Short mmCIF file of C-alpha atoms and ligand atoms in Angstrom, two decimals:
data_model
loop_
_atom_site.label_atom_id
_atom_site.label_comp_id
_atom_site.label_asym_id
_atom_site.label_seq_id
_atom_site.Cartn_x
_atom_site.Cartn_y
_atom_site.Cartn_z
CA MET I 1 -3.07 15.56 -13.71
CA PRO I 2 -1.16 12.68 -12.09
CA VAL I 3 -4.04 10.20 -11.89
CA PRO I 4 -6.43 9.72 -14.79
CA PHE I 5 -9.66 11.67 -14.33
CA LEU I 6 -11.64 8.56 -15.32
CA LYS I 7 -10.37 6.86 -12.18
CA GLU I 8 -11.63 9.62 -9.90
CA ILE I 9 -15.08 9.46 -11.49
CA LYS I 10 -15.29 5.68 -11.36
CA LEU I 11 -14.06 5.42 -7.75
CA GLY I 12 -16.49 8.15 -6.65
CA THR I 13 -19.39 6.35 -8.35
CA TYR I 14 -18.34 3.06 -6.75
CA LEU I 15 -18.22 4.62 -3.26
CA ILE I 16 -21.66 6.22 -3.66
CA LYS I 17 -23.07 2.89 -4.90
CA GLN I 18 -21.72 1.07 -1.79
CA LYS I 19 -23.33 3.69 0.43
CA LEU I 20 -26.68 3.44 -1.38
CA LEU I 21 -26.57 -0.35 -1.10
CA GLY I 22 -25.93 0.03 2.64
CA ASN I 23 -22.72 -2.04 2.47
CA LYS I 24 -20.80 -1.66 5.73
CA ARG I 25 -17.58 -3.31 4.61
CA TYR I 26 -16.41 -3.08 1.02
CA PRO I 27 -13.03 -3.14 -0.73
CA LEU I 28 -11.58 -0.01 -2.28
CA VAL I 29 -8.21 -1.33 -3.47
CA LEU I 30 -7.07 -4.95 -3.73
CA MET I 31 -3.44 -5.26 -2.63
CA LEU I 32 -2.12 -8.07 -4.80
CA GLU I 33 1.34 -9.39 -3.91
CA PRO I 34 2.19 -11.99 -6.57
CA LEU I 35 5.65 -12.61 -5.08
CA PHE I 36 7.86 -11.52 -2.17
CA ARG I 37 11.24 -11.67 -3.95
CA CYS I 38 12.86 -8.25 -4.43
CA ASN I 39 16.02 -6.93 -6.05
CA LEU I 40 16.55 -4.49 -3.15
CA ALA I 41 16.75 -5.06 0.61
CA CYS I 42 15.51 -1.84 2.21
CA ALA I 43 16.06 -1.42 5.96
CA GLY I 44 12.40 -0.57 6.66
CA CYS I 45 10.94 -3.42 4.59
CA GLY I 46 8.76 -5.99 6.31
CA LYS I 47 8.01 -8.01 3.19
CA ILE I 48 11.15 -9.88 2.25
CA ASP I 49 12.31 -11.67 5.40
CA TYR I 50 11.40 -15.18 4.23
CA PRO I 51 13.35 -18.35 3.44
CA ALA I 52 14.35 -18.72 -0.23
CA PRO I 53 11.63 -21.30 -1.14
CA ILE I 54 8.97 -18.76 -0.06
CA LEU I 55 10.72 -15.89 -1.87
CA ASN I 56 10.77 -18.12 -4.96
CA ARG I 57 7.00 -18.71 -4.88
CA ARG I 58 4.86 -16.79 -7.38
CA MET I 59 1.11 -16.51 -7.77
CA THR I 60 0.10 -17.68 -11.24
CA VAL I 61 -1.69 -15.39 -13.70
CA GLU I 62 -4.90 -17.36 -13.07
CA GLU I 63 -4.61 -17.00 -9.29
CA CYS I 64 -4.05 -13.24 -9.63
CA LEU I 65 -7.03 -12.71 -11.92
CA GLN I 66 -9.25 -14.94 -9.80
CA ALA I 67 -8.36 -12.76 -6.79
CA VAL I 68 -9.37 -9.64 -8.78
CA ASP I 69 -12.72 -11.24 -9.70
CA GLU I 70 -13.40 -12.56 -6.19
CA CYS I 71 -12.69 -9.25 -4.50
CA GLY I 72 -14.49 -6.93 -6.92
CA ALA I 73 -12.54 -3.81 -5.86
CA PRO I 74 -12.46 -1.09 -8.57
CA MET I 75 -8.68 -0.81 -8.26
CA VAL I 76 -5.74 -3.19 -7.79
CA ALA I 77 -2.35 -2.19 -6.40
CA ILE I 78 0.45 -4.64 -7.15
CA PRO I 79 3.28 -4.32 -4.66
CA GLY I 80 5.51 -7.22 -3.62
CA GLY I 81 8.42 -7.84 -3.46
CA GLU I 82 9.27 -6.35 -6.79
CA PRO I 83 6.46 -7.20 -9.23
CA LEU I 84 8.62 -6.61 -12.31
CA ILE I 85 10.64 -9.72 -11.34
CA HIS I 86 7.50 -11.82 -11.97
CA LYS I 87 7.91 -13.28 -15.48
CA GLU I 88 4.18 -13.00 -16.25
CA ILE I 89 3.59 -9.52 -14.86
CA GLY I 90 2.63 -8.21 -18.33
CA GLU I 91 -0.15 -10.80 -18.60
CA ILE I 92 -1.38 -10.14 -15.05
CA VAL I 93 -1.63 -6.39 -15.70
CA ALA I 94 -3.25 -6.90 -19.12
CA GLY I 95 -5.85 -9.25 -17.58
CA ILE I 96 -6.78 -6.67 -14.94
CA ILE I 97 -7.06 -3.86 -17.51
CA GLU I 98 -9.26 -6.11 -19.66
CA ARG I 99 -11.69 -6.20 -16.73
CA LYS I 100 -11.75 -2.36 -16.71
CA VAL I 101 -10.23 -2.35 -13.24
CA PHE I 102 -7.51 0.23 -12.46
CA VAL I 103 -3.98 -1.05 -11.81
CA SER I 104 -1.26 0.64 -9.84
CA LEU I 105 1.97 -1.26 -10.41
CA CYS I 106 4.29 -0.45 -7.49
CA THR I 107 7.94 -0.78 -8.41
CA ASN I 108 11.36 0.29 -7.20
CA ALA I 109 11.93 1.01 -10.92
CA LEU I 110 15.28 -0.81 -11.23
CA LEU I 111 13.77 -2.95 -14.02
CA LEU I 112 11.19 -0.49 -15.30
CA GLU I 113 12.97 0.84 -18.40
CA LYS I 114 13.97 -2.68 -19.43
CA LYS I 115 10.42 -4.02 -19.01
CA LEU I 116 8.31 -1.12 -20.31
CA HIS I 117 7.66 -3.06 -23.53
CA LEU I 118 5.56 -5.56 -21.51
CA PHE I 119 2.87 -2.90 -20.99
CA LYS I 120 0.70 -0.63 -23.11
CA PRO I 121 -0.32 2.85 -21.95
CA SER I 122 -3.93 2.79 -20.77
CA PRO I 123 -6.19 5.06 -18.71
CA TYR I 124 -6.48 2.04 -16.39
CA LEU I 125 -2.73 1.66 -15.73
CA PHE I 126 -0.27 3.73 -13.81
CA PHE I 127 3.13 3.01 -12.33
CA SER I 128 3.75 3.89 -8.71
CA VAL I 129 7.51 4.25 -8.26
CA HIS I 130 9.03 3.77 -4.82
CA LEU I 131 10.87 7.03 -4.08
CA ASP I 132 11.34 7.84 -0.40
CA GLY I 133 13.06 11.21 -0.73
CA LEU I 134 15.76 13.13 -2.58
CA LYS I 135 18.89 11.35 -3.83
CA ASP I 136 20.92 10.92 -0.62
CA HIS I 137 17.89 10.09 1.47
CA HIS I 138 16.38 7.58 -0.98
CA ASP I 139 19.64 5.74 -1.63
CA LYS I 140 20.16 5.45 2.13
CA ALA I 141 16.57 4.24 2.68
CA VAL I 142 16.92 1.51 0.04
CA CYS I 143 20.48 0.67 1.19
CA GLN I 144 22.01 1.01 -2.28
CA ASP I 145 23.71 3.90 -4.09
CA GLY I 146 22.49 4.96 -7.52
CA VAL I 147 18.87 3.78 -7.11
CA PHE I 148 17.45 7.32 -7.03
CA ASP I 149 19.06 8.21 -10.37
CA LYS I 150 17.81 4.97 -11.96
CA ALA I 151 14.29 5.54 -10.62
CA VAL I 152 14.15 9.12 -11.93
CA SER I 153 15.48 8.04 -15.32
CA ALA I 154 12.82 5.26 -15.45
CA ILE I 155 10.07 7.71 -14.49
CA LYS I 156 11.07 10.01 -17.35
CA ALA I 157 11.24 7.10 -19.81
CA ALA I 158 7.81 5.79 -18.75
CA ARG I 159 6.24 9.23 -19.05
CA ALA I 160 7.86 9.78 -22.45
CA ALA I 161 6.35 6.46 -23.57
CA GLY I 162 2.88 7.69 -22.60
CA PHE I 163 2.40 6.01 -19.20
CA ALA I 164 0.90 7.71 -16.15
CA VAL I 165 3.40 7.67 -13.26
CA ASN I 166 3.12 8.49 -9.56
CA VAL I 167 5.67 8.02 -6.80
CA ASN I 168 5.14 6.57 -3.35
CA ALA I 169 7.12 7.63 -0.31
CA THR I 170 7.36 5.98 3.09
CA ILE I 171 8.37 8.41 5.79
CA PHE I 172 10.53 7.37 8.75
CA ASP I 173 11.74 9.14 11.87
CA GLY I 174 14.74 11.39 11.26
CA HIS I 175 13.52 12.66 7.87
CA SER I 176 13.36 16.43 8.31
CA ALA I 177 10.29 18.43 7.28
CA GLU I 178 12.48 20.68 5.12
CA ASP I 179 13.91 17.70 3.25
CA ILE I 180 10.44 16.20 2.70
CA ALA I 181 9.24 19.61 1.42
CA GLY I 182 12.23 19.73 -0.98
CA TYR I 183 11.31 16.25 -2.20
CA LEU I 184 7.68 17.29 -2.82
CA ASP I 185 8.90 20.34 -4.78
CA PHE I 186 11.08 17.99 -6.84
CA CYS I 187 8.13 15.65 -7.56
CA LYS I 188 6.04 18.59 -8.70
CA GLU I 189 8.79 19.67 -11.11
CA LEU I 190 9.05 16.07 -12.33
CA GLY I 191 5.30 16.14 -13.02
CA VAL I 192 4.34 13.12 -10.89
CA GLY I 193 1.70 12.71 -8.19
CA VAL I 194 2.82 11.59 -4.72
CA SER I 195 1.42 8.98 -2.37
CA ILE I 196 2.93 9.48 1.10
CA SER I 197 2.59 7.40 4.25
CA PRO I 198 4.36 6.99 7.58
CA GLY I 199 6.25 3.68 7.73
CA TYR I 200 4.56 0.88 9.62
CA ALA I 201 6.73 -0.72 12.34
CA TYR I 202 6.94 -4.19 10.75
CA GLU I 203 8.11 -6.66 13.36
CA ARG I 204 10.38 -8.27 10.70
CA ALA I 205 11.99 -5.03 9.38
CA PRO I 206 15.76 -4.95 9.99
CA ASP I 207 15.69 -1.31 11.19
CA GLN I 208 13.35 -1.01 14.19
CA GLN I 209 14.74 2.33 15.42
CA HIS I 210 13.24 4.74 12.92
CA PHE I 211 9.50 4.09 12.82
CA LEU I 212 7.39 7.14 13.70
CA ALA I 213 5.00 7.16 16.67
CA ARG I 214 1.61 8.77 16.03
CA LYS I 215 2.24 12.08 17.84
CA LYS I 216 5.59 12.55 16.12
CA THR I 217 4.00 11.69 12.76
CA LYS I 218 1.34 14.36 13.17
CA GLU I 219 3.88 17.00 14.27
CA LEU I 220 6.13 16.18 11.32
CA PHE I 221 3.31 16.35 8.75
CA ARG I 222 2.08 19.65 10.19
CA LYS I 223 5.55 21.10 9.62
CA VAL I 224 5.68 19.68 6.08
CA PHE I 225 2.22 21.00 5.14
CA ALA I 226 3.05 24.41 6.64
CA LEU I 227 6.09 24.56 4.34
CA GLY I 228 3.86 23.63 1.39
CA LYS I 229 1.25 26.40 1.79
CA GLY I 230 0.44 27.78 -1.65
CA LYS I 231 2.68 25.32 -3.47
CA LYS I 232 -0.04 22.97 -4.78
CA TRP I 233 1.90 19.74 -4.35
CA ASN I 234 0.39 16.83 -6.32
CA PHE I 235 -0.79 14.40 -3.66
CA VAL I 236 -2.82 11.43 -4.87
CA HIS I 237 -4.72 11.07 -1.57
CA SER I 238 -8.14 12.09 -0.44
CA PRO I 239 -7.71 15.44 1.39
CA LEU I 240 -9.13 14.02 4.63
CA PHE I 241 -6.29 11.48 4.79
CA LEU I 242 -3.74 14.32 4.61
CA ASP I 243 -5.73 16.18 7.27
CA PHE I 244 -5.57 13.01 9.40
CA LEU I 245 -1.77 12.92 9.02
CA ALA I 246 -1.72 16.52 10.28
CA GLY I 247 -3.58 15.46 13.43
CA ASN I 248 -6.89 17.14 12.59
CA GLN I 249 -9.09 14.04 12.13
CA GLU I 250 -9.82 11.28 14.62
CA HIS I 251 -10.02 8.44 12.09
CA HIS I 252 -10.30 4.79 12.99
CA CYS I 253 -8.71 2.20 10.76
CA THR I 254 -10.68 0.48 7.96
CA PRO I 255 -8.61 -2.70 7.45
CA TRP I 256 -11.08 -4.28 4.99
CA GLY I 257 -10.76 -1.27 2.65
CA MET I 258 -7.53 -2.59 1.12
CA PRO I 259 -7.66 -6.40 1.38
CA THR I 260 -4.49 -8.32 0.60
CA ARG I 261 -4.00 -11.47 -1.45
CA ASN I 262 -0.53 -13.05 -1.62
CA ILE I 263 1.12 -16.46 -1.91
CA PHE I 264 -0.19 -17.43 1.55
CA GLY I 265 -3.84 -16.67 0.66
CA TRP I 266 -6.10 -13.78 1.76
CA GLN I 267 -4.30 -12.02 4.61
CA LYS I 268 -5.99 -11.19 7.92
CA PRO I 269 -6.56 -8.35 8.65
CA CYS I 270 -4.62 -5.98 6.36
CA TYR I 271 -1.65 -5.38 4.09
CA LEU I 272 0.64 -4.72 7.06
CA LEU I 273 -0.35 -7.50 9.45
CA GLY I 274 -0.32 -11.20 8.59
CA GLU I 275 -2.27 -12.62 11.52
CA GLY I 276 -3.91 -15.41 9.56
CA TYR I 277 -4.89 -16.49 6.02
CA THR I 278 -8.02 -17.72 4.29
CA LYS I 279 -8.56 -19.50 0.98
CA THR I 280 -11.25 -17.15 -0.34
CA TYR I 281 -12.13 -13.47 -0.14
CA LYS I 282 -15.60 -14.39 1.18
CA GLU I 283 -14.02 -16.38 4.01
CA LEU I 284 -11.71 -13.43 4.81
CA MET I 285 -14.66 -11.08 5.13
CA GLU I 286 -16.80 -13.50 7.11
CA THR I 287 -14.27 -15.00 9.52
CA THR I 288 -12.07 -12.02 10.44
CA ASP I 289 -12.89 -10.44 13.78
CA TRP I 290 -12.56 -6.92 12.35
CA ASP I 291 -13.41 -5.24 15.65
CA SER I 292 -10.29 -6.65 17.27
CA TYR I 293 -7.92 -4.60 15.06
CA GLY I 294 -7.01 -0.94 14.91
CA THR I 295 -5.31 1.60 17.16
CA GLY I 296 -6.50 1.22 20.75
CA LYS I 297 -7.63 -2.36 20.11
CA TYR I 298 -4.45 -4.27 19.29
CA GLU I 299 -0.85 -3.63 20.35
CA LYS I 300 0.55 -4.08 16.82
CA CYS I 301 -1.79 -1.30 15.60
CA ALA I 302 -0.78 1.23 18.29
CA ASN I 303 1.35 3.52 16.11
CA CYS I 304 -0.15 2.82 12.71
CA MET I 305 -1.22 5.75 10.52
CA ALA I 306 -0.49 4.01 7.22
CA HIS I 307 -2.51 4.83 4.14
CA CYS I 308 -3.76 1.24 3.65
CA GLY I 309 -5.74 1.45 6.91
CA TYR I 310 -6.74 5.11 6.92
CA GLU I 311 -7.13 6.16 3.28
CA PRO I 312 -10.31 4.04 2.94
CA THR I 313 -11.61 5.66 6.14
CA ALA I 314 -10.93 9.11 4.68
CA ALA I 315 -12.58 8.18 1.36
CA ASP I 316 -15.64 6.90 3.22
CA GLN I 317 -15.81 10.13 5.27
CA MET I 318 -15.68 12.23 2.09
CA ILE I 319 -18.79 10.44 0.80
CA SER I 320 -20.63 10.11 4.15
CA HIS I 321 -20.02 13.73 5.19
CA PRO I 322 -19.94 15.83 2.01
CA LEU I 323 -20.30 19.05 4.04
CA LYS I 324 -17.15 18.22 5.99
CA ALA I 325 -15.37 17.63 2.68
CA LEU I 326 -16.73 20.90 1.28
CA LYS I 327 -15.61 22.85 4.37
CA PHE I 328 -12.18 21.30 4.04
CA ALA I 329 -11.95 22.43 0.41
CA PHE I 330 -12.15 26.04 1.66
CA THR I 331 -10.02 25.78 4.80
CA GLY I 332 -7.30 23.35 3.62
CA ILE I 333 -5.04 21.50 6.06
CA ARG I 334 -4.75 23.23 9.44
CA THR I 335 -1.12 23.19 10.61
CA ASP I 336 -1.48 24.73 14.08
CA GLY I 337 -3.92 24.76 17.01
CA PRO I 338 -5.20 21.77 18.99
CA MET I 339 -5.08 18.29 17.49
CA ALA I 340 -8.02 15.87 17.39
CA PRO I 341 -8.08 13.67 20.52
CA GLU I 342 -5.75 10.67 20.37
CA ILE I 343 -7.20 7.17 20.74
CA SER I 344 -6.47 5.64 24.17
CA LEU I 345 -4.20 2.59 24.23
CA ALA I 346 -5.31 1.59 27.74
CA ASN I 347 -7.41 -1.40 26.66
CA GLN I 348 -5.53 -2.73 23.63
CA ARG I 349 -5.01 -6.50 23.53
CA PRO I 350 -1.43 -7.79 23.53
CA ALA I 351 0.41 -8.65 20.31
CA GLU I 352 0.34 -12.23 19.04
CA PHE I 353 3.47 -13.48 17.28
CA VAL I 354 2.40 -15.81 14.51
CA PHE I 355 4.99 -15.11 11.78
CA ALA I 356 7.10 -18.25 12.42
CA LYS I 357 3.98 -20.47 12.36
CA HIS I 358 2.92 -19.15 8.92
CA VAL I 359 6.42 -19.58 7.50
CA GLU I 360 6.61 -23.14 8.84
CA HIS I 361 3.19 -23.97 7.41
CA GLU I 362 4.07 -22.57 3.98
CA MET I 363 7.42 -24.39 3.93
CA GLU I 364 5.65 -27.69 4.70
CA SER I 365 3.16 -27.02 1.91
CA ILE I 366 5.96 -26.21 -0.59
CA GLU I 367 7.81 -29.42 0.34
CA LYS I 368 4.63 -31.48 0.05
CA LYS I 369 3.79 -30.04 -3.38
CA ALA I 370 7.37 -30.58 -4.57
CA LYS I 371 7.09 -34.27 -3.66
CA GLU I 372 3.63 -34.68 -5.21
CA ARG I 373 4.03 -32.64 -8.41
CA PRO I 374 7.68 -31.77 -8.93
CA GLN I 375 7.29 -30.79 -12.60
CA THR I 376 4.18 -28.63 -12.13
CA LEU I 377 5.78 -26.76 -9.25
CA THR I 378 8.96 -26.09 -11.22
CA ALA I 379 6.90 -24.70 -14.10
CA ALA I 380 4.89 -22.42 -11.79
CA GLU I 381 8.02 -21.10 -10.11
S1 SF4 S 401 11.81 -2.13 -2.83
FE1 SF4 S 401 9.95 -2.46 -1.61
S2 SF4 S 401 9.72 -4.69 -1.49
FE2 SF4 S 401 11.83 -4.27 -2.18
S3 SF4 S 401 13.02 -4.31 -0.30
FE3 SF4 S 401 12.45 -2.17 -0.69
S4 SF4 S 401 10.54 -1.84 0.46
FE4 SF4 S 401 10.88 -4.07 0.30
S1 SF4 S 402 -4.22 -0.05 12.37
FE1 SF4 S 402 -5.33 -1.02 10.71
S2 SF4 S 402 -4.00 -0.82 8.91
FE2 SF4 S 402 -2.76 -0.41 10.71
S3 SF4 S 402 -1.84 -2.39 11.20
FE3 SF4 S 402 -3.72 -2.23 12.42
S4 SF4 S 402 -5.29 -3.21 11.19
FE4 SF4 S 402 -3.57 -2.80 9.82
#
């Protein structure tokens, strides 16, 4: 089993508890980005286009653990940037595990074999290795030859050392259904679970040509799932999210389900969009106009079907409508026939472009801190 059974039980119990308490908005996974620096520069990445002083910033161990405590989500995903570049990543992960909170450490795996000694196998820890496809495809997606081979070698080493490992794939336009199916076969042979999501059209990603629109996404996933009938691929998603990707569910986004904390603060409204920042999680929840985001509401959300917005919706649906989930268990993913109605874009509000303002604000803050406390800042960096 790719994901520890304990995690499934604990997450299910947590979801039921939120429902019983009548909580409308609750976090499922905290997305913790302790740094933006990366040792790759993938064409579809929207996370690394910052000036060097911002790429050099790191959240401290204390800041990371405070974010975990403030948020209270039962699981933390640590993307970045590349988290293994962070010198104190071992302490951050250990602190989260100590709290009996699950950790998914997302890595491109270039440093994984070298840094495995920083971690101890635990039912609360698993690595999520960035692997977008088979060798040629992945190396092209990450703009560097040889990365696929290194990632696969690191996956094998981590598994041999007793760690649970999944892979995560971002799917872009031009990736054929047959090739994706071949990749999923390969992951099954490798013995790892797969998290899969269509790429979000980051406004700062160097390659803007290959992001999938919603209709194309659904058609592509239908073809992929049709090729997978009877193969029992190891997805680590709730089934209703996969059914959504195949165009059979009319889900609306749940941006508060995976709140994001990074060097700027708590990010409004989601992992993909940095429209504003708050100092505390409470402030994020209370001051974000949640109803103004999502497909049909905001131009930047028009084509989004990413897991960080829709996996929490699917998880909520599984708990709120157990009969729907039960029916799905018998029927599986439908890969033909009519699709669920698409959300109208007629009344979405126009995009606001705030990236430059946030960068300017952060640069001013870095310069101010450097003048006030040069030694402290150097130590933290
Ligand atoms: S490995 Fe991840 S963070 Fe690094 S450049 Fe690629 S997509 Fe961005
Ligand atoms: S649809 Fe939801 S998850 Fe996607 S960008 Fe908009 S707010 Fe974020």
